[in-house]
PDB file of C-alpha atoms in Angstrom:
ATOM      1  CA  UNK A   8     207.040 187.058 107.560  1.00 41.00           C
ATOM      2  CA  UNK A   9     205.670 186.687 104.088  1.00 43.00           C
ATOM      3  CA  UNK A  10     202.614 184.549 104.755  1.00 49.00           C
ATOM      4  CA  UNK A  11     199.671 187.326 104.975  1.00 47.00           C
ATOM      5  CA  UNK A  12     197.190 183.996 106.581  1.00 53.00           C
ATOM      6  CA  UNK A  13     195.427 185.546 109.172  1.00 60.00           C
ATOM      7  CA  UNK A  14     196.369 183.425 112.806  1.00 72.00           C
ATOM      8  CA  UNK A  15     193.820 181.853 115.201  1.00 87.00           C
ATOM      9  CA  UNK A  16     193.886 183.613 117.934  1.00 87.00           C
ATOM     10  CA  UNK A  17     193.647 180.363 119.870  1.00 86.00           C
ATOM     11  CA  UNK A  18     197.186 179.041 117.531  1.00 91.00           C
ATOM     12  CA  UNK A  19     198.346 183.026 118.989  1.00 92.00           C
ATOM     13  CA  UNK A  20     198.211 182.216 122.607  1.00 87.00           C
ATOM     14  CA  UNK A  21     199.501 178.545 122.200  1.00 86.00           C
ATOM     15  CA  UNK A  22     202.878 179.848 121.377  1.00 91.00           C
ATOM     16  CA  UNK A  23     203.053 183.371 123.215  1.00 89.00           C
ATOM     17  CA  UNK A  24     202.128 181.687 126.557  1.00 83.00           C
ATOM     18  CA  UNK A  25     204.276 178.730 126.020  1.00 82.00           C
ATOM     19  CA  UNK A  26     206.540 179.957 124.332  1.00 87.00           C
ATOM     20  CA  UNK A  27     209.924 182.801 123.994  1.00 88.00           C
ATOM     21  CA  UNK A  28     212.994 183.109 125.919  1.00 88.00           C
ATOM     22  CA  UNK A  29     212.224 183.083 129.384  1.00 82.00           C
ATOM     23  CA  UNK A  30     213.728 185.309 131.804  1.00 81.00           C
ATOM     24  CA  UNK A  31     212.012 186.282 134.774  1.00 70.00           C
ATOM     25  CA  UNK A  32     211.939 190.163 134.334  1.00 70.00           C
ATOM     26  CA  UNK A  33     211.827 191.814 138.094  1.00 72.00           C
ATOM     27  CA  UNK A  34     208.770 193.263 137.668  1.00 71.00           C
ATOM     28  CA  UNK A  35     206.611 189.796 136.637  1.00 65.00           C
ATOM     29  CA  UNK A  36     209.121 187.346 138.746  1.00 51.00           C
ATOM     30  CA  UNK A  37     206.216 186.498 140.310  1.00 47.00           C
ATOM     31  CA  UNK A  38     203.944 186.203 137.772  1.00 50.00           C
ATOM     32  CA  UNK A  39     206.159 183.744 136.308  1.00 49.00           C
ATOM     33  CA  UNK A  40     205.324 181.128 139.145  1.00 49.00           C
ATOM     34  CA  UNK A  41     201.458 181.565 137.856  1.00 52.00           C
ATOM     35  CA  UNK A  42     200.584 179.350 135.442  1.00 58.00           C
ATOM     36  CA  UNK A  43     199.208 181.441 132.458  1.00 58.00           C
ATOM     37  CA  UNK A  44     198.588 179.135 130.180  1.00 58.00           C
ATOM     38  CA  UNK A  45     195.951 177.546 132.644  1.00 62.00           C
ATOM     39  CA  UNK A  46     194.143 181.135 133.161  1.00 60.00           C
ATOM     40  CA  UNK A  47     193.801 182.260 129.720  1.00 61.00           C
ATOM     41  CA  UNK A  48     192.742 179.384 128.505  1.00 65.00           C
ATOM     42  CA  UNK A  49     190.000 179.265 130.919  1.00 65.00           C
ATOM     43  CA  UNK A  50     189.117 182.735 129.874  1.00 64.00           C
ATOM     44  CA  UNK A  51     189.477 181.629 126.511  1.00 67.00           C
ATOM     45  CA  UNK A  52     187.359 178.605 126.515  1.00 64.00           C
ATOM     46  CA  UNK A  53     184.664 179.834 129.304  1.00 61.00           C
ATOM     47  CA  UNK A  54     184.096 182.714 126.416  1.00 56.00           C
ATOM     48  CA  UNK A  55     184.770 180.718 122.777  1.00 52.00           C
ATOM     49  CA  UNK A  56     180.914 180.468 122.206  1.00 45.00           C
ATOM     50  CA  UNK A  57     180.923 184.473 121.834  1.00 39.00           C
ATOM     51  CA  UNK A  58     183.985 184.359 119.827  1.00 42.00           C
ATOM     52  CA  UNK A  59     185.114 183.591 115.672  1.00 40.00           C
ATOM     53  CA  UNK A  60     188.277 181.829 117.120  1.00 42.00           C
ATOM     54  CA  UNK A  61     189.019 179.807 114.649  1.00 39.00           C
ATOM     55  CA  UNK A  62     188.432 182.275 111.802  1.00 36.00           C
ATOM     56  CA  UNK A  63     191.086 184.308 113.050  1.00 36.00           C
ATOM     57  CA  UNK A  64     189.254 187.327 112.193  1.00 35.00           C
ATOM     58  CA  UNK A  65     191.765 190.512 113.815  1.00 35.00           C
ATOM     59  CA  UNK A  66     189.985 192.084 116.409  1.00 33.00           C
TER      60      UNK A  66
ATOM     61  CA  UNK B  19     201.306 204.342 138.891  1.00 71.00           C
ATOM     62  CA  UNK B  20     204.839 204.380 137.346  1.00 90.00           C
ATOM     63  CA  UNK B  21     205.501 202.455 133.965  1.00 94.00           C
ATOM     64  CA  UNK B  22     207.637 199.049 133.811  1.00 94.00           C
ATOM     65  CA  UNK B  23     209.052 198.341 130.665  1.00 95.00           C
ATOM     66  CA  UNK B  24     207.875 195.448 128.216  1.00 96.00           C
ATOM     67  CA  UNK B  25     209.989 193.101 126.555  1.00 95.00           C
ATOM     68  CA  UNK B  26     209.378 192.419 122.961  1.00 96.00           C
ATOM     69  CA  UNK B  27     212.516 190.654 121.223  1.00 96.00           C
ATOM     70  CA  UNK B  28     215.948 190.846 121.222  1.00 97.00           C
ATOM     71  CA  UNK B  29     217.840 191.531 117.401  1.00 96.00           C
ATOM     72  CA  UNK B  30     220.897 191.941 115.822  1.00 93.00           C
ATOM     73  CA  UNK B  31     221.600 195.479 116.338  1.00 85.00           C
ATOM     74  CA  UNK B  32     221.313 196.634 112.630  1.00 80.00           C
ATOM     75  CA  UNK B  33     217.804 195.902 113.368  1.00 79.00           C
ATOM     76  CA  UNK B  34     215.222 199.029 111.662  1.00 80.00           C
ATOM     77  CA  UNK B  35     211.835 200.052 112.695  1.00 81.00           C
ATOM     78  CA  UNK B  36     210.329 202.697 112.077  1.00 81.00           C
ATOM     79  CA  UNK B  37     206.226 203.973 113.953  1.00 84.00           C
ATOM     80  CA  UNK B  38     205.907 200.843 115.700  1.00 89.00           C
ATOM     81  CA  UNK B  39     203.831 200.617 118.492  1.00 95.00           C
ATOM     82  CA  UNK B  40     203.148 197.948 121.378  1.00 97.00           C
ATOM     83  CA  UNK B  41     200.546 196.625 123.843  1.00 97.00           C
ATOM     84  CA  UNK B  42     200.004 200.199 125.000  1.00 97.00           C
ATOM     85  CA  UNK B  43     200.410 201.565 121.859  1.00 96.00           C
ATOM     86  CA  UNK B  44     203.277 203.335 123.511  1.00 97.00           C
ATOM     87  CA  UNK B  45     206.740 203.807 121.032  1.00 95.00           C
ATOM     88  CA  UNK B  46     209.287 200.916 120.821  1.00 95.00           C
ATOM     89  CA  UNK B  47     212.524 201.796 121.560  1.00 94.00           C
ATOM     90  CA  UNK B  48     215.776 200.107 121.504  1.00 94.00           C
ATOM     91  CA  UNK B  49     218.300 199.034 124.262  1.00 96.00           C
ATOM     92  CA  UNK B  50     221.465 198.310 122.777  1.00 96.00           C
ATOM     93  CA  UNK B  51     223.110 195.544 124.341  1.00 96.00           C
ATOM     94  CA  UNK B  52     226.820 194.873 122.597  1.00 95.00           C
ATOM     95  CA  UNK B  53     226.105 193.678 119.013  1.00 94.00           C
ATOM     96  CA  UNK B  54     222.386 192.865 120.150  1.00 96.00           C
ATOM     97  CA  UNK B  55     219.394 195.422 120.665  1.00 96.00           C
ATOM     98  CA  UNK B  56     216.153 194.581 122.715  1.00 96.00           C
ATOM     99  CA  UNK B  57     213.046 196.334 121.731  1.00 96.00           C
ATOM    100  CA  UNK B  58     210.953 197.368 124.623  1.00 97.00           C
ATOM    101  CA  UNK B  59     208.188 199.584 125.554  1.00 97.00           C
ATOM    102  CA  UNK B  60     207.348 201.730 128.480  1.00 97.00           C
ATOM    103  CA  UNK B  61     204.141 200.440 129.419  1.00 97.00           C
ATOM    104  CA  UNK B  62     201.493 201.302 132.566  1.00 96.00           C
ATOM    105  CA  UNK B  63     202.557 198.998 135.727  1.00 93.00           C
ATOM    106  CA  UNK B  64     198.372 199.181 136.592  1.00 94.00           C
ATOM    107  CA  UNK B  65     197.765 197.715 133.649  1.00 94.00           C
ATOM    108  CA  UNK B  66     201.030 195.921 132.576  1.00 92.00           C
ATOM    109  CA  UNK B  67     202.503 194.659 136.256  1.00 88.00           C
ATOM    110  CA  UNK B  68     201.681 191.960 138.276  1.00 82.00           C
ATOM    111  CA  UNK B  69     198.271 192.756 140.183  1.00 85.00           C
ATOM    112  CA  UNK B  70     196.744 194.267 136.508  1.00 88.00           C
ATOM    113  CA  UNK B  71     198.109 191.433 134.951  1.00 86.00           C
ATOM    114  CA  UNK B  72     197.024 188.282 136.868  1.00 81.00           C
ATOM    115  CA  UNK B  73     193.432 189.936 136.261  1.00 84.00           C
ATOM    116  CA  UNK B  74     194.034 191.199 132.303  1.00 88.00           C
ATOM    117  CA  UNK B  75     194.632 187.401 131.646  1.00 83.00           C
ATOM    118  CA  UNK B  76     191.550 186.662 132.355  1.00 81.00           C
ATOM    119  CA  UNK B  77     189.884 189.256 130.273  1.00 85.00           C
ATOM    120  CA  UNK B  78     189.507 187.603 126.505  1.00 84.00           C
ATOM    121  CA  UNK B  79     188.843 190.696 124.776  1.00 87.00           C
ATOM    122  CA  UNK B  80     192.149 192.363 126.953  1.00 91.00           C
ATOM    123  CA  UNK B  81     194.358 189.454 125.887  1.00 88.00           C
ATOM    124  CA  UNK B  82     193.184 188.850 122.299  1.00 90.00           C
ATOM    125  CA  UNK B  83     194.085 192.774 121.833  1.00 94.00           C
ATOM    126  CA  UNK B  84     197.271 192.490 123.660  1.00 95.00           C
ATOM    127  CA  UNK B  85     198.754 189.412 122.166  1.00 94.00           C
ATOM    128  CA  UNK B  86     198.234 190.171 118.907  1.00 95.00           C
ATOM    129  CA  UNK B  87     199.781 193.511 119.494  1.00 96.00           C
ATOM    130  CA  UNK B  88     202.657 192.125 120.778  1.00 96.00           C
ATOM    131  CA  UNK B  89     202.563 189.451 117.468  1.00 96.00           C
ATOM    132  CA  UNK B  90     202.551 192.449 115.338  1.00 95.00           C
ATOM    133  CA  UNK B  91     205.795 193.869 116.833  1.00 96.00           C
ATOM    134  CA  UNK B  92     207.631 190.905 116.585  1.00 95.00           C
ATOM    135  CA  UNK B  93     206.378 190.094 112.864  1.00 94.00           C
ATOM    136  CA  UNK B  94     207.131 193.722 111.820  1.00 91.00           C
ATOM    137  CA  UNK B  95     210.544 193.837 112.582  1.00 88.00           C
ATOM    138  CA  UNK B  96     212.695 191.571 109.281  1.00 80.00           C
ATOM    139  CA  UNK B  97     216.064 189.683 109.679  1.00 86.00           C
ATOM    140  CA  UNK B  98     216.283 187.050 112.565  1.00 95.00           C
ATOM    141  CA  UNK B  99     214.378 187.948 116.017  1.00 96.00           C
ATOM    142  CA  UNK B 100     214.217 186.147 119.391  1.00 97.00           C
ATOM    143  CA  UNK B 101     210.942 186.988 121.064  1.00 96.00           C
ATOM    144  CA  UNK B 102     210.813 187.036 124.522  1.00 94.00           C
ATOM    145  CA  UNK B 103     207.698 185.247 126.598  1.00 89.00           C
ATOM    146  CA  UNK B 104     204.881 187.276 126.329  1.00 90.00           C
ATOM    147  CA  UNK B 105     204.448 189.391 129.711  1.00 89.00           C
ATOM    148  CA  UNK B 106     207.860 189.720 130.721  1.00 91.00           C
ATOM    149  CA  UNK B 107     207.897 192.914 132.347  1.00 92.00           C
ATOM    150  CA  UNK B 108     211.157 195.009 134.224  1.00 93.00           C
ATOM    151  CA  UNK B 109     211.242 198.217 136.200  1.00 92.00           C
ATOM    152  CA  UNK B 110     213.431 199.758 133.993  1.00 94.00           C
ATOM    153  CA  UNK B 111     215.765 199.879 131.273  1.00 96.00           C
ATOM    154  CA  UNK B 112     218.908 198.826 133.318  1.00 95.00           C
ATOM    155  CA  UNK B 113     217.215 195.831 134.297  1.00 93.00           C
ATOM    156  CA  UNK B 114     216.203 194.844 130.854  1.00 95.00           C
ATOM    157  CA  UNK B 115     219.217 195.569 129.629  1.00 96.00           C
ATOM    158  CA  UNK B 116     221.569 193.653 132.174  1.00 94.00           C
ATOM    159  CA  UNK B 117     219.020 190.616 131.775  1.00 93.00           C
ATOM    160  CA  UNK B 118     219.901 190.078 127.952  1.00 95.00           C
ATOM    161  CA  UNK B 119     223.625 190.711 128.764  1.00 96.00           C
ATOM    162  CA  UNK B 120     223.644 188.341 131.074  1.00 94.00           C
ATOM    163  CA  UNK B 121     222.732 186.283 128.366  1.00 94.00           C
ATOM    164  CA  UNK B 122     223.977 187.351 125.235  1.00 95.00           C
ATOM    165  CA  UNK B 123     226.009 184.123 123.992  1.00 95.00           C
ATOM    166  CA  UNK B 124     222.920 182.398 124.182  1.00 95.00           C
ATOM    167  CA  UNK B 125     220.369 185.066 122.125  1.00 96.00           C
ATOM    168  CA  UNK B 126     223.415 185.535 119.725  1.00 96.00           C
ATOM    169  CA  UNK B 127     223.374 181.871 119.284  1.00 96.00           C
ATOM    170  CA  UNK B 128     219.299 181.738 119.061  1.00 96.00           C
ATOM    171  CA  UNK B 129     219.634 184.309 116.788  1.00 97.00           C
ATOM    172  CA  UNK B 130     221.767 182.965 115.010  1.00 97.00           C
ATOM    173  CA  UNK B 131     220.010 179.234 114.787  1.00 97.00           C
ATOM    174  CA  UNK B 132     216.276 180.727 113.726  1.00 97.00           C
ATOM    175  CA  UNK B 133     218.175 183.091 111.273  1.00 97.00           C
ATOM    176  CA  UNK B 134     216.768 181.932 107.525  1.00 97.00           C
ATOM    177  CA  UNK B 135     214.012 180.131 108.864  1.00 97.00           C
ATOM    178  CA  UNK B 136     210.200 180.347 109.765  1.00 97.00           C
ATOM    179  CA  UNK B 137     208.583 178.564 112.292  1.00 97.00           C
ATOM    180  CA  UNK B 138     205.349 176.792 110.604  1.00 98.00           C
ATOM    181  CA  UNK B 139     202.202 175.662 112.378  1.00 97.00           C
ATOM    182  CA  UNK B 140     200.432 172.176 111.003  1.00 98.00           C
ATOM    183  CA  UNK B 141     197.429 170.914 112.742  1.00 97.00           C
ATOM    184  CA  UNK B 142     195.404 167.523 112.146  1.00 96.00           C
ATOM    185  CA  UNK B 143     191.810 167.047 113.069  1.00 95.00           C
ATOM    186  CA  UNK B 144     190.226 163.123 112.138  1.00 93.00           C
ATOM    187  CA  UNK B 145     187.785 163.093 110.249  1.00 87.00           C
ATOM    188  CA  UNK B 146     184.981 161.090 111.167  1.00 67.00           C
ATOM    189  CA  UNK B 147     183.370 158.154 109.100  1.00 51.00           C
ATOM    190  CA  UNK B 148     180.172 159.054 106.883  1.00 55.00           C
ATOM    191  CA  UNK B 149     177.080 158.647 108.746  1.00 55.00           C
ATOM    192  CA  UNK B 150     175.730 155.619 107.481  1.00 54.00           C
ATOM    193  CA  UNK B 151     172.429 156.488 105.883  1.00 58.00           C
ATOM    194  CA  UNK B 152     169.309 154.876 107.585  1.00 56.00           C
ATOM    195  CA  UNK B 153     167.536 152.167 105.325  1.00 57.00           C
ATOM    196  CA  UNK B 154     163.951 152.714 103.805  1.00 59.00           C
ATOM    197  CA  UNK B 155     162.510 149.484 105.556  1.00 63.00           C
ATOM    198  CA  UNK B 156     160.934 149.815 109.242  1.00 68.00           C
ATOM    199  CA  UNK B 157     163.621 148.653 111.712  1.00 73.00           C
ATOM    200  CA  UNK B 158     162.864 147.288 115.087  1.00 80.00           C
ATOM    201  CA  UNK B 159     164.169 149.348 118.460  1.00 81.00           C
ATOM    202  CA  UNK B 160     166.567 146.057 118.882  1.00 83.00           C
ATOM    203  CA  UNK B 161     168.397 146.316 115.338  1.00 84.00           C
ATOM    204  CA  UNK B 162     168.507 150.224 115.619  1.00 82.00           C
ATOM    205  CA  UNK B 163     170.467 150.351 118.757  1.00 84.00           C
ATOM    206  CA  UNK B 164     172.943 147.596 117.561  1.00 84.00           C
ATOM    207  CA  UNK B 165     173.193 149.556 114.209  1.00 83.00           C
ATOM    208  CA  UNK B 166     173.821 152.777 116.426  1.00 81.00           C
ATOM    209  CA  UNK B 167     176.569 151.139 119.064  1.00 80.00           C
ATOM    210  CA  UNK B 168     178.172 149.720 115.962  1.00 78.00           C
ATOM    211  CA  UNK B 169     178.551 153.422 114.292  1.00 75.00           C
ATOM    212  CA  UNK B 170     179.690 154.984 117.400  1.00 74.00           C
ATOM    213  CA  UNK B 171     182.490 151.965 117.804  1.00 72.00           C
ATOM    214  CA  UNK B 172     183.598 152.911 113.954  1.00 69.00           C
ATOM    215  CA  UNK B 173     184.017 156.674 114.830  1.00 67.00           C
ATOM    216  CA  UNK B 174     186.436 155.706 117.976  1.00 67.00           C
ATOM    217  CA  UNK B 175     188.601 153.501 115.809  1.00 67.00           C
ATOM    218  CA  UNK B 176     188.019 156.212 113.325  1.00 74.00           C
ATOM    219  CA  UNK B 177     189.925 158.633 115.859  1.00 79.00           C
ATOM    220  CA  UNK B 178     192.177 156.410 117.010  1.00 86.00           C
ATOM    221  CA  UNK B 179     193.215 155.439 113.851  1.00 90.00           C
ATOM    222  CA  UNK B 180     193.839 159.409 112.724  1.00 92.00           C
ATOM    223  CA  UNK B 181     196.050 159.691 115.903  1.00 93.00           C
ATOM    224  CA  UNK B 182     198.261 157.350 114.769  1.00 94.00           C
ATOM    225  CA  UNK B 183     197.914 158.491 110.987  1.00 95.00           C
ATOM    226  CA  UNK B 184     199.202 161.606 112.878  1.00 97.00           C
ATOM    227  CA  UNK B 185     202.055 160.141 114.647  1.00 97.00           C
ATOM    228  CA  UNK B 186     203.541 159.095 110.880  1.00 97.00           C
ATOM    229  CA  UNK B 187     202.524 162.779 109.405  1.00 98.00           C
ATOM    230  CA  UNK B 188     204.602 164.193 111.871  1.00 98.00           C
ATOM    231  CA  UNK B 189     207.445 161.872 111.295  1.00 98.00           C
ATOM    232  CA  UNK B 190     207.351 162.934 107.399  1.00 97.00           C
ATOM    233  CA  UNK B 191     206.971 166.811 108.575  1.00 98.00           C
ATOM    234  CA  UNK B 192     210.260 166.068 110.611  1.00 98.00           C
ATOM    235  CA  UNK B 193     212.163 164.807 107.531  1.00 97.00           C
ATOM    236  CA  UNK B 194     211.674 168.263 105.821  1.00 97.00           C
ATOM    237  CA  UNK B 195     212.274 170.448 108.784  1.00 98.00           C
ATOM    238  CA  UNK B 196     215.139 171.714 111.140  1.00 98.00           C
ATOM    239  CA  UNK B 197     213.110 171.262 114.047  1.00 98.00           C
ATOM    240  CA  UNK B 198     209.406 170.287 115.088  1.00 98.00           C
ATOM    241  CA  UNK B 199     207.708 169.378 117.909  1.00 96.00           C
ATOM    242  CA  UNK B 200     204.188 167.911 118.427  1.00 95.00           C
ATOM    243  CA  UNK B 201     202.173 170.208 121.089  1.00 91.00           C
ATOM    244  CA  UNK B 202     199.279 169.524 123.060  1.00 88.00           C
ATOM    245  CA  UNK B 203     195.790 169.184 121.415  1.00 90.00           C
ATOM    246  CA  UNK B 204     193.766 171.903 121.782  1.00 86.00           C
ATOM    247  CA  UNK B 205     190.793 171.500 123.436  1.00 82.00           C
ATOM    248  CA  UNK B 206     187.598 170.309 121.526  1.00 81.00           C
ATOM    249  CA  UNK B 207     185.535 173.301 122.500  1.00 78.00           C
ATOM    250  CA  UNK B 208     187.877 175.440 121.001  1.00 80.00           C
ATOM    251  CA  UNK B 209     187.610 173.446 117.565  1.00 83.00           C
ATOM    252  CA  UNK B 210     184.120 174.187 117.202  1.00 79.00           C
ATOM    253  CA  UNK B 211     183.606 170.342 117.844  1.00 81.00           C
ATOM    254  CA  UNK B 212     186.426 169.319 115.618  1.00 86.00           C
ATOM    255  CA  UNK B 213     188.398 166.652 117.146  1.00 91.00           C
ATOM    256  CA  UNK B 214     192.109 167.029 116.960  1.00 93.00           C
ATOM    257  CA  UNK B 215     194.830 164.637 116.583  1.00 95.00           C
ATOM    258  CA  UNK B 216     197.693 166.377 116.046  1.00 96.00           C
ATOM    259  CA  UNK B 217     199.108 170.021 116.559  1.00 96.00           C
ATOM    260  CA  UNK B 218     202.792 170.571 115.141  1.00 97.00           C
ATOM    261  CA  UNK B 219     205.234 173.358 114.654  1.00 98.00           C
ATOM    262  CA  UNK B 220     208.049 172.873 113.043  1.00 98.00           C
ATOM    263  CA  UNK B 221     211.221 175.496 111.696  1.00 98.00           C
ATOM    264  CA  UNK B 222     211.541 175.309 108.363  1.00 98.00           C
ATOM    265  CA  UNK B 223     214.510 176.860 106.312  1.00 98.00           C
ATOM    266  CA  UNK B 224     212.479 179.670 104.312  1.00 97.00           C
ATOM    267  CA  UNK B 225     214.243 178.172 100.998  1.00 98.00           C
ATOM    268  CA  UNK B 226     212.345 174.869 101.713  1.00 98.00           C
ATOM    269  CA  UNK B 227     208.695 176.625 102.492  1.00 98.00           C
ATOM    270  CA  UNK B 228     207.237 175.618  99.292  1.00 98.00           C
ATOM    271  CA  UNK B 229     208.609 171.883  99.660  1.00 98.00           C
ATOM    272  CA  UNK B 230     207.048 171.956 103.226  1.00 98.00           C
ATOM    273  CA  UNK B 231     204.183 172.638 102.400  1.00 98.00           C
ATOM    274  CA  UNK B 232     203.790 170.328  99.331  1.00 98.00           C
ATOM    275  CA  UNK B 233     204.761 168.005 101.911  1.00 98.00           C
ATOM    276  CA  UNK B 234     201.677 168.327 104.220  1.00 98.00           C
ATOM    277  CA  UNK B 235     199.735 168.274 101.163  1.00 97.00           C
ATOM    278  CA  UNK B 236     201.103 165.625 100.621  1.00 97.00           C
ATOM    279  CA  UNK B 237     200.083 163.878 103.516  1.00 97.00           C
ATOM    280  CA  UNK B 238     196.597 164.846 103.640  1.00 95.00           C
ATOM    281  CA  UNK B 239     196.420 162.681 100.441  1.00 94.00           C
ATOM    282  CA  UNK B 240     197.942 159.964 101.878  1.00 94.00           C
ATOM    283  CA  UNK B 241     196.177 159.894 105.321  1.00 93.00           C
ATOM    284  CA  UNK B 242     192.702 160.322 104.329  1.00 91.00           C
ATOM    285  CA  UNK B 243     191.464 160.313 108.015  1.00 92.00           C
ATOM    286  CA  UNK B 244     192.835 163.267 109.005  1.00 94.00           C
ATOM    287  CA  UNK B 245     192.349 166.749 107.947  1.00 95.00           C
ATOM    288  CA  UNK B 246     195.071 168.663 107.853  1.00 97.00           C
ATOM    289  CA  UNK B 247     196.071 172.695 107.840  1.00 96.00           C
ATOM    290  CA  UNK B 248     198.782 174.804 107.958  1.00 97.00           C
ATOM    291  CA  UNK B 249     197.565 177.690 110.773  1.00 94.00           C
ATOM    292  CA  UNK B 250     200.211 180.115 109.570  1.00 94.00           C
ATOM    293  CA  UNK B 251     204.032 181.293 109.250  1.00 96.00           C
ATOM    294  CA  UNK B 252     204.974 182.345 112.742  1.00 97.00           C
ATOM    295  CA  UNK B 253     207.884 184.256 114.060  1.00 96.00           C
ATOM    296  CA  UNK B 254     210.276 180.989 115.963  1.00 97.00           C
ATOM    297  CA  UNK B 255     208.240 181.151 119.120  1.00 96.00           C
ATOM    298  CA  UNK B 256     208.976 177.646 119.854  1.00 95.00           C
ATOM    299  CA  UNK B 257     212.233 177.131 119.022  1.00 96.00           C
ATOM    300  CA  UNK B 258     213.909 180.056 121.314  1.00 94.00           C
ATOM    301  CA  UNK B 259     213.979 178.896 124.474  1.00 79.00           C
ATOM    302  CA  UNK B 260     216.589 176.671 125.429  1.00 60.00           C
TER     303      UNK B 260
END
């Protein structure tokens, strides 16, 4: 990657949880069937007030 | 508790790295797999399995670290990668590898599509109408609450009008790309407030980056209503899985 930008963390989970090949691996078959986008986003907006999301400052 | 091994990418096997670490900071190693490698990483099962995951997700701070962790392997690593959804997890290194054998036509060929190219993230937000400033002269209750239902009816259309501003951006953003795709939103509370319209990501071929991007420029010019930014060069996250 050349671009140096700094992400969002919230542009981050958008395409790591949603994103990829998927193959079930044996060990998170399961976790597969739970819906992770839904739970970190509710961690991530129950918690955005305490957090520079959007100025995708590394942490 | 024994380890389970993490799943970063799979690569052409030529693929270097030297002092990488991942989401436990462990070393990467590499499971050849024919003319393909997959990069993995022995990582804690209390932490990294099922149980200590469905509860990690939850934890912000634990999945800001981790994710952008796992980012940094796959951005480190040059020459074509296909990254693997984040927490995919296998007991071991046989089961990793026969998972990506099982399969290897299909990363050779997503190797091969994303190889040259950069996935590029373009977001909209509307911009809302000035606030139209309140005359000198004493105004009765009546007038003032017309006045104020008329505003907020102009900032709806406002919005409205920037989705479909967005609709024809992303139309344009298509024209100069291999592949796009218009994604959900994200929520307003995690715009600080910012409504927006439109959230992209496209693959670009790296020759045409420049162009691209003059492009959305472009467009921000031509759609004054919306507001729009490019949130960053990402590895082809959204253009892997088939």
């Amino acid at each position: 990657m050349t671009d140096n930008r700094p992400v969002a963390l919230v542009d981050l989970l958008d395409r790591l949880l949603s994103g990829g090949v998927v193959i079930a691996g044996d060990i998170t078959l399961t976790i597969a069937d739970i819906d992770m986008v839904t739970i970190s986003l509710r961690a991530l907006i129950s918690s955005t007030g305490a957090l520079g999301l959007s100025t995708g400052v590394p942490r | 508790m024994a380890d389970g091994v993490w799943a970063y990418l799979v690569a052409r096997s030529a693929v270097d790295f030297d002092n990488l670490r991942g989401v436990a900071e462990e070393p990467l190693r590499r499971l050849p797999v024919g003319d393909l490698v997959a990069v993995v990483g022995s990582v804690p099962l209390e932490t990294f399995g099922e149980e200590g995951l469905k509860k990690n997700l939850e934890d912000l701070d634990w999945l800001a670290v981790t994710a952008r962790r796992h980012d940094s392997v796959i951005r480190q690593l040059s020459g074509p990668v296909v990254p693997f959804r984040f927490a995919t997890v296998y007991s071991d290194d046989d089961s990793a590898r026969s998972a990506v054998a099982e399969r290897a036509d299909e990363f050779a060929a997503a190797l091969e599509f994303v190889s040259g190219r950069t996935e590029i993230g373009v977001t909209g937000f509307a911009i809302r109408p000035p606030e139209e400033k309140s005359p000198a002269e004493k105004v009765s209750g009546r007038d003032y609450l017309l006045r104020r239902k008329h505003e907020l009816q102009q900032q709806e259309w406002s919005a409205q009008e920037s989705v479909q501003s967005a609709k024809l951006v992303h139309e344009q953003l298509l024209e100069m790309a291999v592949a796009g795709q218009s994604n959900r939103p994200h929520d307003q509370k995690l715009t600080h407030g910012e409504p927006m319209v439109h959230n992209g990501t496209y693959l670009v071929e790296n020759a045409q980056i420049a162009a691209f991007e003059q492009r959305v420029t472009e467009c921000g010019e031509q759609f004054p209503n919306l507001r729009l930014q490019v949130n960053g060069h990402w590895p082809p996250y959204s253009f892997v899985s088939s």
